[in-house]
JSON list of C-alpha atoms in Angstrom, two decimals:
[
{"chain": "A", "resi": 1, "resn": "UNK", "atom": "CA", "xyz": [72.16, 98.33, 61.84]},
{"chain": "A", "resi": 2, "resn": "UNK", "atom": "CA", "xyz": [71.34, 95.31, 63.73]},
{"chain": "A", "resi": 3, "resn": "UNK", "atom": "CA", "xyz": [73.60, 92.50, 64.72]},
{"chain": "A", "resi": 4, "resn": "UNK", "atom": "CA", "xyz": [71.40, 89.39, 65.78]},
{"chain": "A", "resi": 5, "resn": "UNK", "atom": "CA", "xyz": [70.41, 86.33, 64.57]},
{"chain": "A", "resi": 6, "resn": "UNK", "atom": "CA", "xyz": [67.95, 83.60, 65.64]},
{"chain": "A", "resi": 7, "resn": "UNK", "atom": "CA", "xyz": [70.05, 80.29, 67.02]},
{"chain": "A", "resi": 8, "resn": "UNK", "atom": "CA", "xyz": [67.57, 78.01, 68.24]},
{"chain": "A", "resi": 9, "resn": "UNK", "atom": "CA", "xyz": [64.98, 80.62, 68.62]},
{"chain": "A", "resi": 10, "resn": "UNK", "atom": "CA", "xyz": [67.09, 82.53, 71.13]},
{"chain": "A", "resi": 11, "resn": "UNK", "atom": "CA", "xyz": [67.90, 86.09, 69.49]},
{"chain": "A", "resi": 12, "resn": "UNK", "atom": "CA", "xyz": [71.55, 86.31, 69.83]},
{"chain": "A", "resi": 13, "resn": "UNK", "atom": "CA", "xyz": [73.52, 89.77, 69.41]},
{"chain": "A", "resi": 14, "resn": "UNK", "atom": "CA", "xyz": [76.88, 90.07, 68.11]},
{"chain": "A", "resi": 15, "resn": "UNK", "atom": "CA", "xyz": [79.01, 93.13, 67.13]},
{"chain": "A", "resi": 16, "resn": "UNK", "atom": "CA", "xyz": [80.84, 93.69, 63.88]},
{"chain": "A", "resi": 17, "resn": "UNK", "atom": "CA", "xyz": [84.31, 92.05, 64.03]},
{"chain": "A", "resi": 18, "resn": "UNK", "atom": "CA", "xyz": [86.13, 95.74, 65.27]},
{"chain": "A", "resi": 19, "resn": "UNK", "atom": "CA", "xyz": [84.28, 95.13, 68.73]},
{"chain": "A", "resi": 20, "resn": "UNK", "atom": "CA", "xyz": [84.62, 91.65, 70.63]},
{"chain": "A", "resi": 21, "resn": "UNK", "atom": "CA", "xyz": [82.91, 90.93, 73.54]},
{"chain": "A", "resi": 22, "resn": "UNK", "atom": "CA", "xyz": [85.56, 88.57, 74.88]},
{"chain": "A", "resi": 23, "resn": "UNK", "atom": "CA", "xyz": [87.29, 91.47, 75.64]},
{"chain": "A", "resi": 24, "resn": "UNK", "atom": "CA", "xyz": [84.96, 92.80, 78.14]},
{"chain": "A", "resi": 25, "resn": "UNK", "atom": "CA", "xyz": [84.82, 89.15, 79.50]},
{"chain": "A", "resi": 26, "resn": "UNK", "atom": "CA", "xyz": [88.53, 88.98, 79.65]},
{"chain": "A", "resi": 27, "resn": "UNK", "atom": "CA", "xyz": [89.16, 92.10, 81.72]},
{"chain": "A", "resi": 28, "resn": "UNK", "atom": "CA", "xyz": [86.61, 90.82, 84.71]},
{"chain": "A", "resi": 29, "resn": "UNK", "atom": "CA", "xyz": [88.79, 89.32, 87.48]},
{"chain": "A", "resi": 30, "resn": "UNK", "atom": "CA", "xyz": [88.96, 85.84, 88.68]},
{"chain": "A", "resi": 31, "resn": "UNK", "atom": "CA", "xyz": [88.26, 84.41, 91.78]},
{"chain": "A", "resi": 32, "resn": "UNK", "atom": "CA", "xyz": [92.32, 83.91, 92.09]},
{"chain": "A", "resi": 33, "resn": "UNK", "atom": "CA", "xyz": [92.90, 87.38, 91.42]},
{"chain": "A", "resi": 34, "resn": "UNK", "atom": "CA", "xyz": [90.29, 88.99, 92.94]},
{"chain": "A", "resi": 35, "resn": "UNK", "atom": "CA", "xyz": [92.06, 87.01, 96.72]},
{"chain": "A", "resi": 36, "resn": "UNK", "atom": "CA", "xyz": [95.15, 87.57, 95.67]},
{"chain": "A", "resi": 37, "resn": "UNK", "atom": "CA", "xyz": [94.86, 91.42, 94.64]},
{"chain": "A", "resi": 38, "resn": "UNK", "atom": "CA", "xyz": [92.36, 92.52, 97.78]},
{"chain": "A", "resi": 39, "resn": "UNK", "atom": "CA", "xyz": [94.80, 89.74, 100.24]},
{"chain": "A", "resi": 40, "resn": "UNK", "atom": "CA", "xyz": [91.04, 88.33, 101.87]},
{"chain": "A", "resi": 41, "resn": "UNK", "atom": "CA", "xyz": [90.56, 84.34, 101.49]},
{"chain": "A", "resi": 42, "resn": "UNK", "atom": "CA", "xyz": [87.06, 83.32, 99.99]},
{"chain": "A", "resi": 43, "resn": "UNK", "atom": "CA", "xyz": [85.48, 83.02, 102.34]},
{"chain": "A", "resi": 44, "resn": "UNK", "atom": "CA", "xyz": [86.11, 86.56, 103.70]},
{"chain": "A", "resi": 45, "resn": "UNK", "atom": "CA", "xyz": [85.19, 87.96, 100.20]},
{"chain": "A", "resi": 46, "resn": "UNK", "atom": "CA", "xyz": [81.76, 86.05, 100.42]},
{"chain": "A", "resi": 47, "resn": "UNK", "atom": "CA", "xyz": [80.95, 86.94, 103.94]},
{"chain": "A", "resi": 48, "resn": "UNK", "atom": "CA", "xyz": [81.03, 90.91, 102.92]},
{"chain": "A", "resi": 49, "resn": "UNK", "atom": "CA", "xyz": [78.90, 89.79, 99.84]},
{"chain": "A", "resi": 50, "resn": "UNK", "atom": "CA", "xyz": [76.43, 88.01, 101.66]},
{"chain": "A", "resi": 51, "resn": "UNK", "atom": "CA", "xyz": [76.61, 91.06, 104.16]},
{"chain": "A", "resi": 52, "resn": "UNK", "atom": "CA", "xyz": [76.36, 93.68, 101.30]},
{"chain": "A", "resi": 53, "resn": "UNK", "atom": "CA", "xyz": [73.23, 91.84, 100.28]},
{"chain": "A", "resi": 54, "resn": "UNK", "atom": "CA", "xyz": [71.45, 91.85, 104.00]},
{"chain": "A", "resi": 55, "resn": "UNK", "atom": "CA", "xyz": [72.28, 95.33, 104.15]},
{"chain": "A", "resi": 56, "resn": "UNK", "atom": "CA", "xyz": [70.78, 96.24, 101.25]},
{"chain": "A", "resi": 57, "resn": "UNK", "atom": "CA", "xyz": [67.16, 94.68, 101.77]},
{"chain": "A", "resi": 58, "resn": "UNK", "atom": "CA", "xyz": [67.25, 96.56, 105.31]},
{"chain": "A", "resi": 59, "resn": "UNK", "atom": "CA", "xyz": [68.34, 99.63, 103.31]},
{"chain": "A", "resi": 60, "resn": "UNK", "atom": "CA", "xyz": [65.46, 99.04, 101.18]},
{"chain": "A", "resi": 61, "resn": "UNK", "atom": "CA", "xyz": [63.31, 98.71, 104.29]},
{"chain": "A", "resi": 62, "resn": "UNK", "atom": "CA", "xyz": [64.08, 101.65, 105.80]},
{"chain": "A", "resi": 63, "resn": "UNK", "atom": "CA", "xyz": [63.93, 103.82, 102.98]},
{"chain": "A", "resi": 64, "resn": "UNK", "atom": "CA", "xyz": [60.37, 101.85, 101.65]},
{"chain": "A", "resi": 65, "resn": "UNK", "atom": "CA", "xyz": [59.04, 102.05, 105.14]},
{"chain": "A", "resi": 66, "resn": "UNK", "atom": "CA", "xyz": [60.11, 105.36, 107.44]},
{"chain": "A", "resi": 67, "resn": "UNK", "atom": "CA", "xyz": [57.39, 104.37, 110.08]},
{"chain": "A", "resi": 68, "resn": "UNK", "atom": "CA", "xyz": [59.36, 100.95, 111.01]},
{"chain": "A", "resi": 69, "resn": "UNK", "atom": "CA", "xyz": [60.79, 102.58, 113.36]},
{"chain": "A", "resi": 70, "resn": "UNK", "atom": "CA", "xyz": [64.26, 100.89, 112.27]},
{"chain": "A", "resi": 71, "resn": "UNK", "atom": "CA", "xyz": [67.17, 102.77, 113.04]},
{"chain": "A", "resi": 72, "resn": "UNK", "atom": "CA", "xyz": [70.40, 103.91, 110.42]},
{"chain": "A", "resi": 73, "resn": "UNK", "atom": "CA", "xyz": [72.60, 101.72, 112.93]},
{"chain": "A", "resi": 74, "resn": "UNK", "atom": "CA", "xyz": [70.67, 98.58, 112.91]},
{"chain": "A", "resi": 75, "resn": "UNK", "atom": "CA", "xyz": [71.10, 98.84, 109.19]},
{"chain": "A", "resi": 76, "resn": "UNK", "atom": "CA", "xyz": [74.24, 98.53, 109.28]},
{"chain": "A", "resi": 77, "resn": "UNK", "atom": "CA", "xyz": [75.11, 95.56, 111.67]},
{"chain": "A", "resi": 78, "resn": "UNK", "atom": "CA", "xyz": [75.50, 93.48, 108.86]},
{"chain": "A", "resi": 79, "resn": "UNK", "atom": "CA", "xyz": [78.71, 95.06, 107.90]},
{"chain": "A", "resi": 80, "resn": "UNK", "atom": "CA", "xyz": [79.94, 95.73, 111.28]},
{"chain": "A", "resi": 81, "resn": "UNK", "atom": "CA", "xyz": [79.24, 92.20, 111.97]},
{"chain": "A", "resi": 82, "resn": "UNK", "atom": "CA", "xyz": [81.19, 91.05, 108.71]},
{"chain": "A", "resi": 83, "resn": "UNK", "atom": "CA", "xyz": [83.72, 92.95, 109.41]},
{"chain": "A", "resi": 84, "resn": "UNK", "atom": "CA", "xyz": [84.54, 91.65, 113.29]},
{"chain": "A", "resi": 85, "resn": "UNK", "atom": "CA", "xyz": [84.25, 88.41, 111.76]},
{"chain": "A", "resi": 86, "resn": "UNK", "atom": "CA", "xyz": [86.47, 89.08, 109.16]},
{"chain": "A", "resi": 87, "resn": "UNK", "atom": "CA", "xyz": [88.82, 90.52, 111.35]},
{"chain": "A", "resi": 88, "resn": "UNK", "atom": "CA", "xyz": [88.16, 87.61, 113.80]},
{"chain": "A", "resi": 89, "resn": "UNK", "atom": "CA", "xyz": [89.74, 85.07, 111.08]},
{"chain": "A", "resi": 90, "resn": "UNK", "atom": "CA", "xyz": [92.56, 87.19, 110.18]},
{"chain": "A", "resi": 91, "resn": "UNK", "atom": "CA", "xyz": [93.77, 86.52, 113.55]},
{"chain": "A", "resi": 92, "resn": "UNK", "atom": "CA", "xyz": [92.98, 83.16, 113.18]},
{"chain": "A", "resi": 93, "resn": "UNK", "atom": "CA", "xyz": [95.08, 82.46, 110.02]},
{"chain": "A", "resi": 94, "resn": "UNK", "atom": "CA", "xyz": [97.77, 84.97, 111.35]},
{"chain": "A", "resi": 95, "resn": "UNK", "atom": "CA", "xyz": [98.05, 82.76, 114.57]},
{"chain": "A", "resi": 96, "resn": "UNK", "atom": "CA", "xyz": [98.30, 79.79, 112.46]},
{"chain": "A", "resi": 97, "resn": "UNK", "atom": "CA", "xyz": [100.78, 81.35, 109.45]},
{"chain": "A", "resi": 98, "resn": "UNK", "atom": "CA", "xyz": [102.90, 82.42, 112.91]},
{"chain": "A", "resi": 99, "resn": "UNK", "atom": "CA", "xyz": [103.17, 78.81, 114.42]},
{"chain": "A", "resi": 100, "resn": "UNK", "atom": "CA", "xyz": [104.17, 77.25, 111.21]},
{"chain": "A", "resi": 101, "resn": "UNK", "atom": "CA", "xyz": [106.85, 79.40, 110.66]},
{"chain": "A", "resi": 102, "resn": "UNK", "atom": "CA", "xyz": [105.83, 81.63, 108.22]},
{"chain": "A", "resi": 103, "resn": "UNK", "atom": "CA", "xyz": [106.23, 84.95, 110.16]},
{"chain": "A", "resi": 104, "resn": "UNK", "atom": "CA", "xyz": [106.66, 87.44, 107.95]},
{"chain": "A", "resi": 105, "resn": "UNK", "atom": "CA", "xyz": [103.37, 86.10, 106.00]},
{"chain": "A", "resi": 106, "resn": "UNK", "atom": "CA", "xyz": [101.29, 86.53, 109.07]},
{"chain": "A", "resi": 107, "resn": "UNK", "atom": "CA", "xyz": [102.40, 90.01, 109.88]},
{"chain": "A", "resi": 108, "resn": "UNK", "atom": "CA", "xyz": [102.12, 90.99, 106.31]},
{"chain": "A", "resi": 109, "resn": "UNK", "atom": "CA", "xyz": [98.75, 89.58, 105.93]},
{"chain": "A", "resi": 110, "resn": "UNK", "atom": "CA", "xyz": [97.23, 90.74, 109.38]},
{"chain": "A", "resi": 111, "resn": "UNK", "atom": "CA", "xyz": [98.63, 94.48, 108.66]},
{"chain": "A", "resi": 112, "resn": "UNK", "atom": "CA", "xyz": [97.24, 94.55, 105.17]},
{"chain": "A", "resi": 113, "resn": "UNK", "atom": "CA", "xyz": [93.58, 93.25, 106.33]},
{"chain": "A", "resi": 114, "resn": "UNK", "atom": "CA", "xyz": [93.55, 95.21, 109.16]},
{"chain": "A", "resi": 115, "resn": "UNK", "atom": "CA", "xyz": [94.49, 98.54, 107.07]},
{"chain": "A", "resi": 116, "resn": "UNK", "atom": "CA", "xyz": [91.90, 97.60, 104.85]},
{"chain": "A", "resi": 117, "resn": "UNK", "atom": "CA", "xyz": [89.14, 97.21, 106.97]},
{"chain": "A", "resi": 118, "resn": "UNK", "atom": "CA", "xyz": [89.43, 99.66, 109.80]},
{"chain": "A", "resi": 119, "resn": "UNK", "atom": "CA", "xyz": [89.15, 102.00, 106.41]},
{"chain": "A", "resi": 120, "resn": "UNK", "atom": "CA", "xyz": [86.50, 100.25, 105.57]},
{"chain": "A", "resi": 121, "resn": "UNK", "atom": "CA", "xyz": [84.91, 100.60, 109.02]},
{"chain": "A", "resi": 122, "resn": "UNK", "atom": "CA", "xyz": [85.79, 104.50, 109.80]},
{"chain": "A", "resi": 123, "resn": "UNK", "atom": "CA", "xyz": [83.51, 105.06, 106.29]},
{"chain": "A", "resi": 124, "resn": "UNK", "atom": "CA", "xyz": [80.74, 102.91, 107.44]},
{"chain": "A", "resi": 125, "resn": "UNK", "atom": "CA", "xyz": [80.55, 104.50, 110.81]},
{"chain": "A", "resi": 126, "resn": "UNK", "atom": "CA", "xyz": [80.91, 108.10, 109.06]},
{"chain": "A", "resi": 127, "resn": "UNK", "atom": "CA", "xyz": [78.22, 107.69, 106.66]},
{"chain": "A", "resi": 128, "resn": "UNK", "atom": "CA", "xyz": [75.94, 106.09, 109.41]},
{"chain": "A", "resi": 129, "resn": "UNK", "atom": "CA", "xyz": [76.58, 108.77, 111.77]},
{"chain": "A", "resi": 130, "resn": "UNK", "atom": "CA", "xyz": [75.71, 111.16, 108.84]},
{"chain": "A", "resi": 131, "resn": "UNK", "atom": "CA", "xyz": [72.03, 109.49, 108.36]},
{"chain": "A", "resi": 132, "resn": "UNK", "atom": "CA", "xyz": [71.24, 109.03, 111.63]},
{"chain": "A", "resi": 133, "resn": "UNK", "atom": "CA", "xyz": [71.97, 112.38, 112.74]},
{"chain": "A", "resi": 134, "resn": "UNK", "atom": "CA", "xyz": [70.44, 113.82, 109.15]},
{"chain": "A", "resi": 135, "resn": "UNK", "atom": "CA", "xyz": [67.85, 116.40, 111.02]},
{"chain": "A", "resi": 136, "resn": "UNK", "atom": "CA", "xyz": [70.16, 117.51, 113.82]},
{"chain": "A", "resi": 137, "resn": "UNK", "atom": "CA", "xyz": [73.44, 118.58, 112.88]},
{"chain": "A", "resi": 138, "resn": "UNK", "atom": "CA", "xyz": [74.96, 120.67, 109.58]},
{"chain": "A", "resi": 139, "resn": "UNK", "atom": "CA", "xyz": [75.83, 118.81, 106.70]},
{"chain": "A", "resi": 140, "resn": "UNK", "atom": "CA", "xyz": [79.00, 117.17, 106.81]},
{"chain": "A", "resi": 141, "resn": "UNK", "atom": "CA", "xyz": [81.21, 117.47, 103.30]},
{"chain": "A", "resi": 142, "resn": "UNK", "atom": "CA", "xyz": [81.11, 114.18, 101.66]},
{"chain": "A", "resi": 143, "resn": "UNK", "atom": "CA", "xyz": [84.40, 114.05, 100.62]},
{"chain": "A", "resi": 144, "resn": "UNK", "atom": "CA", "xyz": [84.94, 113.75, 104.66]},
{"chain": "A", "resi": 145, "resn": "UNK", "atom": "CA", "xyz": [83.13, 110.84, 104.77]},
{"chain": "A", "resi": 146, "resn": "UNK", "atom": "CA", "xyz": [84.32, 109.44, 101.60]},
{"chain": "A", "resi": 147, "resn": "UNK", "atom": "CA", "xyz": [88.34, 110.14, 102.19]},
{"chain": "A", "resi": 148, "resn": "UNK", "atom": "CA", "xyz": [88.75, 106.60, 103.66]},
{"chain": "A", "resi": 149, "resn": "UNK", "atom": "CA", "xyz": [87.84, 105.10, 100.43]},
{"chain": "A", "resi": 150, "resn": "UNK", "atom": "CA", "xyz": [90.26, 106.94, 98.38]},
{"chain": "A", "resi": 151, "resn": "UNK", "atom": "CA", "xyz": [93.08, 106.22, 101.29]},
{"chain": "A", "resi": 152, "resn": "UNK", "atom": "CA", "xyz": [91.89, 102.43, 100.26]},
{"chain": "A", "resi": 153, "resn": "UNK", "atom": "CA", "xyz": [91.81, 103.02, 96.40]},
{"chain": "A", "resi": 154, "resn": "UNK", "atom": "CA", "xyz": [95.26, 104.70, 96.66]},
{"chain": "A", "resi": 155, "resn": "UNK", "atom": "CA", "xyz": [96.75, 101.36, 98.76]},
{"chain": "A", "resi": 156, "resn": "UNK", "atom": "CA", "xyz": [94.86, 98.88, 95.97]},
{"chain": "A", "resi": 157, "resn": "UNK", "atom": "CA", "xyz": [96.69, 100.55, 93.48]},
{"chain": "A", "resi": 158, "resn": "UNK", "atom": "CA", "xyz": [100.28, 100.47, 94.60]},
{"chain": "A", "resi": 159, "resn": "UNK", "atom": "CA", "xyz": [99.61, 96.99, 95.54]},
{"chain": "A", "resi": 160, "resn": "UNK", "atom": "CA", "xyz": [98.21, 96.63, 91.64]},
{"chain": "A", "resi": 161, "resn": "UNK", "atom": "CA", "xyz": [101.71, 97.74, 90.84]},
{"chain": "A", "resi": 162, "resn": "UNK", "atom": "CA", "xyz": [103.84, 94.88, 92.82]},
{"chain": "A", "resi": 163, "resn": "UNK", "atom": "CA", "xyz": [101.38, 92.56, 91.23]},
{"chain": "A", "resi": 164, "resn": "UNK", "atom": "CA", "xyz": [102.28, 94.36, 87.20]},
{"chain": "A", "resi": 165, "resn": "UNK", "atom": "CA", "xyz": [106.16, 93.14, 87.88]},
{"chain": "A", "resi": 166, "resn": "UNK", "atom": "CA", "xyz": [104.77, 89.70, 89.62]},
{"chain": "A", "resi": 167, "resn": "UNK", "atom": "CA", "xyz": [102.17, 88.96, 86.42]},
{"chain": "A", "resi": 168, "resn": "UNK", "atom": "CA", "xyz": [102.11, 91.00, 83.77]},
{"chain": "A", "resi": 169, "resn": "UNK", "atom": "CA", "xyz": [98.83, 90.34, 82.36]},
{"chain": "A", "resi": 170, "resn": "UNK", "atom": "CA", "xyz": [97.21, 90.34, 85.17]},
{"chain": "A", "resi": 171, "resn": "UNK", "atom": "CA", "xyz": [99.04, 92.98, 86.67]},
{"chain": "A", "resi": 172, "resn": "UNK", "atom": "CA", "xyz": [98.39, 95.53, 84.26]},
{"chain": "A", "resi": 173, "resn": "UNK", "atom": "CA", "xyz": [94.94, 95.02, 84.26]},
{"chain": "A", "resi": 174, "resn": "UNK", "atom": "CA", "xyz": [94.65, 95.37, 88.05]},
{"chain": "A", "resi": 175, "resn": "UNK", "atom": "CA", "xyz": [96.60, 99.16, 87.59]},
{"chain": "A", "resi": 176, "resn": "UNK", "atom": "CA", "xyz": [94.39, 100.41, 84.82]},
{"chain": "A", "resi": 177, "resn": "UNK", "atom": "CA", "xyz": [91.30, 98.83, 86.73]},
{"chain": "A", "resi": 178, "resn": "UNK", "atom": "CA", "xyz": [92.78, 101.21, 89.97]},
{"chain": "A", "resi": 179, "resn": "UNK", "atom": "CA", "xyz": [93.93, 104.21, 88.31]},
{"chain": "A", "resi": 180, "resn": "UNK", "atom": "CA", "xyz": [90.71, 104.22, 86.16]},
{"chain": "A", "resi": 181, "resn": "UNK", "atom": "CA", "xyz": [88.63, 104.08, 89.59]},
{"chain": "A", "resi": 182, "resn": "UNK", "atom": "CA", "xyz": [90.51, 107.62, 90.87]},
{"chain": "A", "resi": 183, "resn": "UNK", "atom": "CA", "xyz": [90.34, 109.49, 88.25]},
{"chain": "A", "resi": 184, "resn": "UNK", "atom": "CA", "xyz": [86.26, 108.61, 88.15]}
]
């Protein structure tokens, strides 16, 4: 059966009344959330995007073009380089939380990013080790390379549950977005 109808001759969609699609707009996160749930400022969050997106045009490169000589490291400096800067202005705003007072924020804040992304890291370097040294060594298990992640998924979630007490709505959402992820 189809749903659409022409408004302004754009074709628009729309579901019978048992599905809304607000609902799938309502459970993405908001900037606010998304800072206050992963504990990064902004600008942290769009350094690893702009990183994520460098890193995948050289992954595209290398994989397009095997003769470029272009090595699995080089590939990924652009998250090794996000992440030392990341970690560069969590000691900035740690220094700064600590002068004004606010010391249990700063060690809070610098333990929590610093969790997060030497996980991070220790998966990046595993899986970059892995394809570099492809040919030359046995197959590694995946889940080996992969266990950092699910250390990480496992921290996001209890942290999802101090936020279900804090905000329920939002709260909530963030546990069934977490639990949902490690049962995938």
């Amino acid at each position: 059966m189809d749903y659409s109808l022409e408004l302004y001759n754009y074709r628009v969609s729309y579901m019978p009344s048992a599905w809304k699609p607000t609902s799938i707009i309502a459970m993405l996160f908001s900037l606010r959330e998304l800072v206050q749930w992963l504990g990064f400022a902004t600008f942290e969050l769009f350094l690893h995007l702009g990183a994520l997106l460098v890193f995948s045009v050289l992954v595209a490169v290398r994989v397009d073009m095997p003769t470029s000589g272009m090595s699995w490291w080089l590939v990924f400096v652009p998250l090794f380089a996000a992440d030392g800067l990341s970690t560069y202005f969590t000691a900035i705003v740690s220094i700064r939380l600590y002068q004004e007072g606010e010391k249990r924020l700063a060690v809070l804040r610098l333990l929590w990013v610093l969790t997060v992304l030497s996980l991070k890291l220790v998966c990046e370097v595993l899986l970059c080790q892995k394809l570099a040294e492809r040919e030359q060594t046995p197959d590694p298990l995946f889940g080996l390379i992969i266990s950092p992640l699910f250390i990480l998924l496992q921290l996001l979630m209890i942290r999802a549950c101090r936020y279900t007490v804090a905000d329920r709505e939002t709260g909530l959402l963030l546990l069934w977005f977490s639990s949902s992820a490690l049962t995938v």
